[in-house]
Structures are given as C-alpha cells and as structure tokens.
Amino acid sequence: MKATFSLPVLGFALSLCSQAFALPQSSDLATRDTADGACTNGPLTRACWSDGFSIATDFDQKFPTTGNTVTYNLEITNGTCNPDGHGERICFLINGQYPGPTIRASWGDFLSINVTNSMQDNGTSIHWHGVRQYNTPGADGVNGLSECPLAPGQSRMYEYNVTQFGTSWYHAHYSSQYGDGTVGTMIFDGPATANYDEDLGVYPINEWYYQTAFQINAIASINLQNKDPVPPADNLLINGTNQDANGNGNYSQVTVESGKKYRLRLINMSVDNYIQVSLDSHPFEVITADFVPIQPFAAEWLVMGIGQRYDVIITANQSAGNYWFRSNVSEACQSANNFYGRAIWSYSSEPVDTPYSTEFTEPTTCTEPGPLTPYWSQSVPSDDFQSSLQNMNVNLTQAVVVPNGNAIVVWSLNSSINVDWENPTMSYLLNGNTSYPQSINLVPTVSSGSWNYWLIQQADGIPPIPHPVHLHGHDFFVLGQGTGTYNANNASLNFDNPTRRDTATIYAGGWLALAFNSNNPGSWLMHCHIAWHISEGLGMQFLESPDSMVMPDKTTYDNECSAWSSYYQDAYYQKTDSGI
Ligand SMILES: *[C@@H]1O[C@H](CO)[C@@H](O)[C@H](O)[C@H]1NC(C)=O
Ligand SMILES: *[C@@H]1O[C@H](CO)[C@@H](O)[C@H](O)[C@H]1NC(C)=O
Ligand SMILES: *[C@@H]1O[C@H](CO)[C@@H](O)[C@H](O)[C@H]1NC(C)=O
Ligand SMILES: *[C@@H]1O[C@H](CO)[C@@H](O)[C@H](O)[C@H]1NC(C)=O
Ligand SMILES: *[C@@H]1O[C@H](CO)[C@@H](O)[C@H](O)[C@H]1NC(C)=O
Ligand SMILES: *[C@@H]1O[C@H](CO)[C@@H](O)[C@H](O)[C@H]1NC(C)=O
Ligand SMILES: *[C@@H]1O[C@H](CO)[C@@H](O)[C@H](O)[C@H]1NC(C)=O
Ligand SMILES: *[C@@H]1O[C@H](CO)[C@@H](O)[C@H](O)[C@H]1NC(C)=O
Ligand SMILES: *[C@@H]1O[C@H](CO)[C@@H](O)[C@H](O)[C@H]1NC(C)=O
Ligand SMILES: *[C@@H]1O[C@H](CO)[C@@H](O)[C@H](O)[C@H]1NC(C)=O
Ligand SMILES: *[C@@H]1O[C@H](CO)[C@@H](O)[C@H](O)[C@H]1NC(C)=O
Ligand SMILES: *[C@@H]1O[C@H](CO)[C@@H](O)[C@H](O)[C@H]1NC(C)=O
Ligand SMILES: [Cu+2]
C-alpha cells in the first residue's frame, strides 16, 4: 500500500481580485506611467492585459479565453548541426533548425501543436516545460506517463489552453534525446511586473557537447558505477551559438538603443550544468521566476538551474559601446566545463566590435537568486507541515538495482522510477487498472483542495551535489532550502507568500521543502532535471485526483500505442534507462 495522507482540506484563501491597475511609478517614468481606463498593455502599462485581466490576476484560478487557436507543426528530423563552428555532429532538428522554433501564443489562446517524428531510430514525446496542462493531463508529453512514445513516421497533436504567461521551453522526454537537439523555446505573452519598451524575445543558454547526448549519457552511467564525475561539456551556447575555443563560429549579437528598456527571456536549456549569466555594466531587473511574476529585484549575475527561467529588464543607460554578455558554469555549484559562453551587446550608435568591458564580480556561492517574491501573494497553511513530515519525507539517494541480472547503481527519490513505454500510467487510468508496479514510483496526492508537503533530503554517503528538482502540472511553493540535514528545530521555513516556481534546487547534501495544492488532476512527474540523473531513475510521479481527470481520447491514444508497439518490437535501439 502507498502511504496515506491525512491532511485536512485547506483550500486557497484568495480573493479573486483581478482589478486592472497601473504599476507603482518609477521615477524615470513618473510622468507617463499611468494605465488608461481600459488598462491596455503598453510600454508604460505592462501590468495591464485586457478585459479585466492583469498582473494581479490569480492565474491558478482565472485566465482569459481569447477564442484564438494558435497552430504549429513541428517535424523532428535526424540531421546535423554545428552551432559553435567546431564541426558538424548528429543533431535532431525541429523544422530543420537547432534549437527548434519558438512557440508564441498569448495568455488565453488555445495551442494546437502537431508533432511529427521523422527520425528513423528513436521514439519521442514532447513536454511543454512548466505548462500546467489544466484539464489536459494527456498533453503533458511524458512517454511512459501521459502517452506511449511517438513512433517514427507518426504524428501526434498536443492541444491545451494557455492559462499562464511568461517564458518557457519544450523538450523531448525520451531518455536524454533533448540534449541532441529536440528542444525549443516558448513565449506566452501577458502582463509584467515592470515596464519595458521592447521585448527582445528568448535567450536560451545551454551547454554543448561534441559527442551525442546518448553517448554522454552512457558514459555518465558507467561513471556513476565507478563514482566518477560526469564528463564536462565542451562549450556553452547563448541563443544557440558561440565561438569555440579556437575562435570558430559566431557570437550571438544584440543591438540596443541608448535610453531604452529591453525585456530579455533567459532560459536554462542545459542537460547537466549550473550556469551563471551576466551582462557587463548592465544589472538585470528580474521580473519572473519560471512562469511566476515576481516583485522586481536587481541582480548582476543570475545562477540558473536546468529548466529555470528568468525574464529580466535591461536598461541601455551606459556609455554607448560594446559589452560582453557572459555565461559560465558555476564552479560553486560543482559544474565543470571546457569553455564558456560569450555574446556581444552593442549600442546602435557604435560599430559592432570586440568588447573590452569588465565583468561584474562572479558569485562564489551556489545560491539561487532572490528574494523571489511572487507578485500575486499566496500563503501556505503551516499547521500540518510537521504532522505530515513522516509521510512526505523522502531521501534523494542512490540505490543498487538488478534489472537483468547485473547490479547497477541508480539514483532514487525514495525509490527509482523506471517507466514502461508500452504501458504508460495513462493506460492504467484509461483501463481502470490500479495495480501500479512499484517501478513507476507512483505516489497518490492528498485529496482535491488539500496541500501536499514534501521534504526531500539528500542522504549521506552519496556525492553531495546540487540537483534541480522540477514538478510537472504545478508551480510548487518553495517552503525552504538548506544545506546539511533538515532539522525541524532550526530550519527556516516560509509559509507566507513563499517563492512559487516549477524548478528549484536541492543544494549539495541539503534539503528542499515543497508544497503544492491538489488542484490539477493528472499524473505528474517530479524529477531531477539533470538529464543523466532522470535517465538514472531520479524521479517519482504523483497521481492527483484520478477520478476527476479529463482523459485523452481513448481511440487516438490506443492507436498511438499500437503504432509504438509495432515499431518497438523490432526496433534497433532498445530502452537502456528509466525511459524519461
Ligand atoms: C517510500 O518508499 C517506501 C518503500 O517503497 C514506501 O513504503 C513509502 O510509502 C514511500 N514514501 C513515500 C513518501 O512515497
Ligand atoms: C558564422 O557567420 C558567417 C557569416 O554570416 C557564416 O558564413 C558562417 O556559416 C557562420 N558560422 C557558423 C558556425 O554558424
Ligand atoms: C500533422 O502533420 C502531419 C505531417 O505533416 C500530417 O500528415 C498530419 O495530417 C497532421 N495532423 C493533423 C491532425 O493535422
Ligand atoms: C540518425 O542517423 C544516423 C545515421 O546517419 C543513425 O545511425 C542514427 O541511428 C539515427 N538516429 C535516429 C534517432 O534516427
Ligand atoms: C536513439 O538514437 C540514438 C542514435 O541517434 C541511439 O544512440 C539511441 O540509443 C537511441 N535511443 C533509443 C532509446 O532508441
Ligand atoms: C480550453 O478553454 C475553453 C474555454 O474555457 C474550454 O471550453 C475548453 O474546453 C478548453 N480546452 C481544453 C482542451 O481543455
Ligand atoms: C535569438 O536567435 C533567434 C534565432 O536566430 C533570433 O531570431 C533572435 O532575435 C535572437 N534573440 C536575441 C535576443 O538576439
Ligand atoms: C542551467 O542549469 C544547470 C543545471 O542545473 C546549470 O549547471 C547551468 O549552469 C544552468 N545554466 C544557466 C545559464 O543558468
Ligand atoms: C541604469 O539603469 C539601472 C537599472 O535600471 C539603474 O540601476 C542605474 O542606476 C542606471 N544608471 C544610470 C547611470 O542611469
Ligand atoms: C569560468 O568559470 C570557471 C569556474 O568558475 C573559472 O575558473 C573561469 O575563470 C571562468 N572563465 C571565464 C572566462 O569567466
Ligand atoms: C533517509 O536516510 C536516512 C539515513 O541516511 C534514514 O535514517 C532515513 O530513515 C531515510 N528516510 C526515509 C524516509 O527513507
Ligand atoms: C493491471 O496491470 C498489471 C501490471 O501491469 C497487470 O499485470 C495486470 O494484468 C493488469 N490488469 C488488468 C485487468 O489488465
Ligand atoms: Cu540530479
């Protein structure tokens, strides 16, 4: 039997205020910073949106319906790419490009995305990172949970309402495939907590390997057995490009106009490394953490875990010239790399040239930036935290499993996850079969409207390293993060409008306390976003309110699974890891 949870029903105590209003005035904009009567979104009224929706809307409860359907066709092919000039390598392209195209929709739109797998030798499934998938748990794109993998030659529709706004990315959830190119970015336009003139769009940051992700993943698994570190990456890409160590390749180049404010959407699309980013002489004004708008704060460097996003505003108010935008692995977070990322930011009045700008002092600790105070305040009841500790306390550790007669070391979150591509959780749900195998590490949530509390502790005796923990279907509330062993007597926890986001770091050897409300029926993966670690089992899934889940169309679902089974029975490559 699974652990039973006995938390009382404590729903949200929220007023559903979504009154339109203007942002607090900032001195440089004081004379113009007022919203008009209808609160139309514009450079000086970014808090506004439309029809009574604004930055003060509680988007977990209320979101617009525009009636617009935004369609995309994404075709994945097996090609090559050469993002830093070092040389062509195998790369899975989306519509012929790496990274894939940016999906852009507005808050309240309906997204209809047709994904076609034109690779020869891999299945795939595409996950829309951070998207709540409210009433569409079947569109979460996790093979082994919400769907069977999409077989070569097949297409699949992912359709969902855009109930959130901000910046994110999409990526394959088929083992470590996304490290080989099946990634792209997403923008959901909506209101913001600070004003800006122009939106520069997405700026994904990720590391780059000269071997394929499947090769590195295999090496990482061997190294895990021998307690050796994973291989360092070869380069870092900024917006999909960089020069290599020999000066081949091209820098990303951005031109700004003196006096303007720019919104830039930073996305960490890495597979392994903690990266810190900075623009010389131009501090960032940070306005979102993942999909959650926050009270703006200034930061010279941002340390980003995989999957994390920060939208920042950059004010072009320095001497006209050229400046380095820097990304580098975070040594404090024990990330290693063979090279670093650079991009050139230039003022339009000056010719583009090699910058001689000086960097801000690099951070020396592995600490997530903050305070990340959500703009829309929500608090978490604290009364039941202690009493539920014994049910919610899980160890992040390593375990030895014996899948085929050979003992292998895997990562575990209480226990390890290992999905069955041919029998996803959704198949159990559609067939009314509740005999879940232990290997899928499924844990029921508490009843609808109640709070789930989780304390994840890194166990002793394993390498103490930071892990970015990501939850699907929810923004979790980060009640606390600490180093060492959690101690109820002196741990500092915050229940009063804590940080909400979908990815947070469990520090090296430390603990992470999370809460989320059961308000989104579905089966949701929680996992370490280091691709090698989830491949090695570091995840679990929550089954939330299955009785009120909106199921996918069974005929379509079954057809996709049949197509997968007939492909997979004599596929050349078989599953060698957790499958996700
Ligand atoms: C952790 O795993 C054990 C053994 O499988 C199980 O009894 C327990 O319920 C799990 N704990 C949680 C919080 O899932
Ligand atoms: C760098 O830019 C030049 C000029 O646009 C182009 O010819 C070349 O292919 C680019 N190199 C890479 C590796 O993208
Ligand atoms: C999805 O795209 C494929 C390939 O272009 C096409 O054959 C298929 O009809 C499309 N599916 C839908 C539902 O539009
Ligand atoms: C990609 O193509 C190469 C041959 O060029 C092949 O070896 C590999 O299996 C293919 N991968 C996939 C996922 O189709
Ligand atoms: C996917 O294809 C790559 C080759 O491109 C191969 O190395 C890998 O084993 C395949 N993985 C699976 C699970 O099919
Ligand atoms: C999307 O939202 C609309 C309007 O609220 C609703 O009618 C529709 O059922 C939703 N679609 C899905 C797939 O949930
Ligand atoms: C990032 O690259 C894309 C594709 O090349 C480009 O359209 C976009 O303008 C770039 N973003 C920035 C901020 O330069
Ligand atoms: C992305 O996250 C990884 C792992 O969490 C981290 O090593 C890397 O430094 C991050 N990159 C950025 C640009 O923050
Ligand atoms: C430039 O803008 C930043 C961010 O808004 C601000 O902190 C700084 O004081 C400004 N500097 C000058 C010289 O105006
Ligand atoms: C990148 O970070 C590493 C590790 O912290 C440091 O040794 C190196 O000097 C940095 N490189 C650059 C060019 O900033
Ligand atoms: C976690 O590991 C510690 C030993 O490192 C053990 O005492 C404790 O019982 C474990 N907790 C759970 C919930 O498995
Ligand atoms: C339910 O699932 C279990 C585990 O996969 C399987 O052994 C069993 O046959 C299934 N039961 C039914 C009625 O399909
Ligand atoms: Cu990890």
Coordinates of N, CA, C and O in Angstrom, one line a residue, residues 83-85 102 105 109 138 179 248 267 294 329 348 397 440 442 461 501 540 545 556:
P83 N 26.7 24.4 -34.1 CA 26.3 25.7 -33.5 C 27.5 26.6 -33.1 O 27.4 27.8 -33.0
D84 N 28.7 26.0 -32.9 CA 29.9 26.8 -32.5 C 31.1 26.7 -33.4 O 32.2 27.1 -33.1
G85 N 30.8 26.2 -34.6 CA 31.9 26.2 -35.6 C 32.9 25.1 -35.4 O 33.9 24.9 -36.2
T102 N 10.6 29.0 -31.9 CA 9.9 29.5 -30.7 C 8.4 29.4 -30.9 O 7.9 29.8 -32.0
A105 N 2.4 32.3 -28.2 CA 0.9 32.5 -28.1 C 0.6 33.5 -27.0 O 1.5 33.9 -26.3
D109 N -5.0 31.9 -25.2 CA -5.2 31.2 -26.5 C -5.2 29.7 -26.3 O -4.9 29.2 -25.2
G138 N -3.3 14.7 -20.5 CA -2.8 13.8 -21.6 C -1.9 14.5 -22.6 O -1.3 13.9 -23.4
G179 N 19.1 16.5 -25.3 CA 20.5 17.0 -25.4 C 21.0 17.0 -26.8 O 22.0 17.6 -27.1
N248 N 36.4 29.6 -33.9 CA 35.4 29.3 -35.0 C 34.0 29.6 -34.5 O 33.8 29.7 -33.3
I267 N 16.5 31.5 -20.5 CA 16.0 30.1 -20.3 C 17.2 29.2 -20.2 O 18.1 29.2 -21.0
I294 N 7.2 38.1 -10.4 CA 7.7 38.4 -9.0 C 7.9 39.9 -8.8 O 7.9 40.7 -9.8
V329 N 29.9 28.2 -16.4 CA 29.4 27.3 -15.5 C 29.7 27.8 -14.1 O 30.6 28.6 -13.9
S348 N 23.4 50.9 -30.7 CA 23.2 51.1 -32.1 C 24.1 52.2 -32.7 O 24.4 52.2 -33.9
T397 N 18.7 9.7 -3.0 CA 19.9 8.9 -2.7 C 20.2 8.0 -3.9 O 19.7 8.2 -5.0
I440 N 7.2 2.2 -11.2 CA 6.9 3.5 -11.8 C 6.8 4.6 -10.7 O 6.6 5.8 -10.9
L442 N 5.0 5.6 -8.2 CA 3.8 6.4 -8.2 C 3.3 6.6 -6.8 O 3.2 5.7 -6.0
G461 N 26.5 9.7 2.3 CA 27.1 8.6 1.6 C 27.0 8.6 0.1 O 27.5 7.7 -0.6
R501 N 7.5 28.4 -8.1 CA 8.1 28.2 -9.4 C 7.9 26.7 -9.7 O 7.4 25.9 -9.0
M540 N 9.9 10.7 -9.5 CA 8.7 10.0 -9.0 C 7.5 10.6 -9.7 O 7.6 11.6 -10.3
S545 N -6.0 13.2 -8.0 CA -7.4 13.2 -8.3 C -7.8 12.4 -9.6 O -8.4 13.0 -10.4
T556 N -7.7 7.5 -30.1 CA -6.4 8.1 -30.6 C -5.3 7.6 -29.8 O -4.2 7.2 -30.3

